Short mmCIF file of C-alpha atoms in Angstrom, two decimals:
data_model
loop_
_atom_site.label_atom_id
_atom_site.label_comp_id
_atom_site.label_asym_id
_atom_site.label_seq_id
_atom_site.Cartn_x
_atom_site.Cartn_y
_atom_site.Cartn_z
CA MET A 1 -28.06 -24.64 8.03
CA ILE A 2 -29.34 -21.16 8.17
CA ARG A 3 -29.82 -19.38 4.81
CA LEU A 4 -29.78 -15.62 4.72
CA SER A 5 -31.76 -13.86 2.10
CA ARG A 6 -29.83 -11.72 -0.35
CA LYS A 7 -31.44 -8.62 1.25
CA LEU A 8 -29.84 -9.40 4.60
CA ILE A 9 -26.30 -10.23 3.48
CA LEU A 10 -25.24 -6.65 2.69
CA PRO A 11 -26.67 -5.08 5.88
CA ALA A 12 -25.11 -7.91 7.95
CA ALA A 13 -21.70 -7.40 6.34
CA LEU A 14 -21.92 -3.63 6.84
CA MET A 15 -22.85 -4.17 10.49
CA ALA A 16 -19.90 -6.54 11.05
CA ALA A 17 -17.53 -4.02 9.41
CA LEU A 18 -18.94 -1.22 11.57
CA ILE A 19 -18.48 -3.20 14.79
CA GLN A 20 -14.90 -4.08 13.83
CA SER A 21 -14.11 -0.45 12.95
CA ALA A 22 -15.62 0.74 16.20
CA ALA A 23 -13.47 -1.69 18.18
CA VAL A 24 -10.29 -0.56 16.51
CA GLY A 25 -11.28 3.08 16.93
CA LYS A 26 -11.87 2.57 20.64
CA MET A 27 -8.38 1.11 21.04
CA VAL A 28 -6.80 4.09 19.28
CA ILE A 29 -8.79 6.58 21.28
CA ASP A 30 -8.04 4.82 24.59
CA ARG A 31 -4.29 4.78 23.87
CA ASN A 32 -4.22 8.44 22.79
CA THR A 33 -6.22 9.47 25.82
CA LEU A 34 -3.68 7.70 28.05
CA LEU A 35 -0.79 9.40 26.21
CA ARG A 36 -2.42 12.82 26.49
CA ASN A 37 -3.75 12.58 30.07
CA GLY A 38 -1.62 9.94 31.82
CA GLN A 39 0.90 10.85 34.51
CA GLU A 40 4.32 11.06 32.98
CA VAL A 41 7.20 9.11 34.54
CA ARG A 42 10.72 8.49 33.29
CA LEU A 43 12.39 5.11 33.83
CA GLU A 44 15.98 4.10 33.13
CA THR A 45 16.34 1.33 30.61
CA GLY A 46 18.69 -0.60 28.40
CA PHE A 47 17.76 -2.49 25.27
CA VAL A 48 18.73 -4.75 22.37
CA ASP A 49 17.69 -4.26 18.72
CA PRO A 50 16.02 -7.37 17.38
CA ARG A 51 13.78 -7.71 14.34
CA ASP A 52 10.33 -9.24 13.82
CA ILE A 53 9.76 -10.37 10.28
CA PHE A 54 6.11 -9.39 10.47
CA ARG A 55 6.30 -6.06 12.34
CA GLY A 56 9.74 -4.79 11.50
CA HIS A 57 12.45 -3.43 13.84
CA TYR A 58 11.77 -3.03 17.46
CA VAL A 59 13.69 -2.26 20.60
CA THR A 60 13.27 -4.62 23.57
CA LEU A 61 13.37 -2.37 26.60
CA ARG A 62 14.89 -3.74 29.79
CA LEU A 63 13.58 -1.43 32.44
CA GLU A 64 16.00 -1.08 35.37
CA ILE A 65 13.00 -1.56 37.75
CA SER A 66 12.29 -4.97 36.24
CA GLN A 67 14.43 -6.45 39.01
CA PHE A 68 14.94 -4.86 42.46
CA PRO A 69 15.79 -6.07 45.97
CA GLN A 70 12.77 -7.15 48.01
CA ASP A 71 13.99 -5.15 50.97
CA SER A 72 14.11 -1.93 48.89
CA VAL A 73 10.28 -1.69 48.73
CA GLU A 74 7.39 -2.06 51.15
CA THR A 75 5.42 -5.16 50.17
CA LEU A 76 1.69 -5.04 50.77
CA GLY A 77 0.06 -8.45 50.38
CA ASP A 78 1.44 -11.87 49.65
CA PRO A 79 2.99 -11.84 46.12
CA LEU A 80 2.58 -14.97 44.06
CA ILE A 81 4.48 -15.88 40.84
CA ARG A 82 2.54 -15.10 37.60
CA ASP A 83 0.07 -12.82 39.46
CA PRO A 84 -0.40 -9.11 38.63
CA VAL A 85 1.35 -6.64 40.90
CA TRP A 86 1.19 -2.84 41.09
CA ILE A 87 4.42 -0.94 41.70
CA GLU A 88 4.13 2.46 43.30
CA LEU A 89 6.81 4.80 41.99
CA SER A 90 8.61 7.80 43.44
CA GLU A 91 10.89 10.17 41.52
CA GLY A 92 14.58 9.69 42.28
CA ASP A 93 17.29 12.36 42.50
CA ASP A 94 18.48 11.50 38.96
CA GLY A 95 15.04 12.13 37.45
CA PHE A 96 14.27 8.42 36.99
CA TRP A 97 11.42 6.97 38.99
CA GLN A 98 12.04 4.14 41.45
CA PRO A 99 9.78 1.55 43.06
CA VAL A 100 8.79 2.21 46.67
CA ARG A 101 5.86 -0.20 47.24
CA LEU A 102 4.67 -3.44 45.71
CA TYR A 103 0.97 -4.19 45.97
CA THR A 104 -0.68 -7.54 45.23
CA ALA A 105 -4.06 -5.82 44.67
CA GLN A 106 -4.76 -2.48 43.06
CA PRO A 107 -4.61 0.13 45.88
CA ASP A 108 -7.38 2.64 46.40
CA ALA A 109 -5.26 5.70 47.15
CA PRO A 110 -1.53 5.28 46.49
CA ALA A 111 0.83 8.12 47.30
CA GLY A 112 2.46 7.95 43.85
CA PRO A 113 1.78 6.75 40.30
CA LEU A 114 1.28 3.00 39.76
CA LEU A 115 2.74 0.74 37.11
CA ARG A 116 1.05 -2.63 36.65
CA GLY A 117 3.18 -5.66 35.90
CA GLU A 118 3.38 -9.43 36.33
CA LEU A 119 5.54 -10.97 39.03
CA LEU A 120 7.85 -13.47 37.25
CA GLY A 121 9.88 -14.55 40.21
CA MET A 122 11.58 -13.93 43.56
CA TYR A 123 15.22 -14.91 43.18
CA ASN A 124 18.15 -14.07 45.46
CA ASP A 125 15.92 -11.83 47.59
CA ALA A 126 14.93 -9.75 44.54
CA TYR A 127 11.60 -9.34 42.68
CA THR A 128 11.62 -9.87 38.90
CA ILE A 129 8.71 -8.20 37.18
CA ARG A 130 7.55 -8.03 33.53
CA TYR A 131 5.86 -4.85 32.41
CA PRO A 132 3.59 -4.42 29.37
CA VAL A 133 5.90 -1.80 27.88
CA ASP A 134 8.82 -4.03 26.95
CA ARG A 135 8.92 -3.31 23.18
CA TYR A 136 9.25 -0.09 21.23
CA PHE A 137 8.69 -0.45 17.47
CA ALA A 138 10.81 1.82 15.28
CA PRO A 139 11.81 2.19 11.62
CA GLU A 140 15.09 0.46 10.83
CA LEU A 141 17.15 3.65 10.73
CA ARG A 142 15.64 4.94 13.97
CA ALA A 143 16.25 1.62 15.73
CA LYS A 144 19.92 1.70 14.68
CA GLU A 145 20.27 5.29 15.85
CA LEU A 146 18.78 4.35 19.27
CA GLU A 147 21.13 1.40 19.49
CA GLN A 148 24.09 3.80 19.14
CA PHE A 149 22.64 6.07 21.84
CA ARG A 150 22.37 3.06 24.14
CA ARG A 151 26.03 2.37 23.81
CA ASP A 152 27.06 5.93 24.60
CA ASP A 153 24.56 7.40 27.09
CA LYS A 154 21.81 6.58 29.57
CA LEU A 155 18.63 5.70 27.77
CA GLY A 156 15.29 6.39 29.38
CA VAL A 157 11.72 5.71 28.47
CA ILE A 158 8.88 8.13 29.16
CA LEU A 159 5.70 6.42 30.17
CA ALA A 160 2.18 7.73 30.49
CA LEU A 161 0.44 6.00 33.37
CA SER A 162 -3.29 5.75 34.11
CA PRO A 163 -4.55 5.71 37.73
CA ASP A 164 -5.00 1.92 37.50
CA GLY A 165 -1.41 1.29 36.39
CA GLN A 166 -1.92 0.82 32.66
CA ALA A 167 1.06 2.23 30.73
CA ALA A 168 1.94 3.50 27.23
CA ILE A 169 5.30 4.54 25.91
CA LYS A 170 5.14 8.33 25.41
CA GLY A 171 8.72 8.95 24.39
CA LEU A 172 12.41 8.16 24.77
CA THR A 173 15.27 10.12 26.37
CA VAL A 174 19.04 9.96 26.01
CA ALA A 175 21.23 11.52 28.74
CA GLY A 176 18.15 13.24 30.09
CA GLU A 177 17.16 14.89 26.81
CA THR A 178 13.95 13.90 25.07
CA VAL A 179 14.85 12.39 21.64
CA TYR A 180 11.47 11.06 20.62
CA VAL A 181 7.83 11.82 21.49
CA GLU A 182 5.09 9.40 20.37
CA PRO A 183 2.57 11.20 18.12
CA LEU A 184 -1.06 11.02 19.30
CA TYR A 185 -2.35 9.98 15.92
#
């Protein structure tokens, strides 16, 4: 067993705390950089309002592009279940972005923004994809208000996308109007 002298315990504890703080700081800065500089796209969504006893109320987002016909997109590569995929998006007439290409490897120069996801299945000639932006956490009153909007109008999510397909929720829309914008800090 290694014994540390009393003189080394305090500096070692301070160094561990500094490393942990730096790691958390980097995550916050990376997310805020994505929100500030990422390409903005709007996707149509629906949701339910569950609760997590540890994290509070959240909205599970069901992006409309989570399932789409295979023949509605150009597929580049051989998609395999549980593998990452990159969806190239194009803005539709209604302001919501739609998938136009599915890549099985990150493309070098796509024509439009990319959203990275995981291929869950190919059923009834449709792709089913899970995206990393499937939950939006909100205070209880805000979550209930959003649930009411969902019943009455079209709900949309505003995403910030990095060039490699990483995404962060930047805001929410109802009937085309922005009702929430995620603060940077």
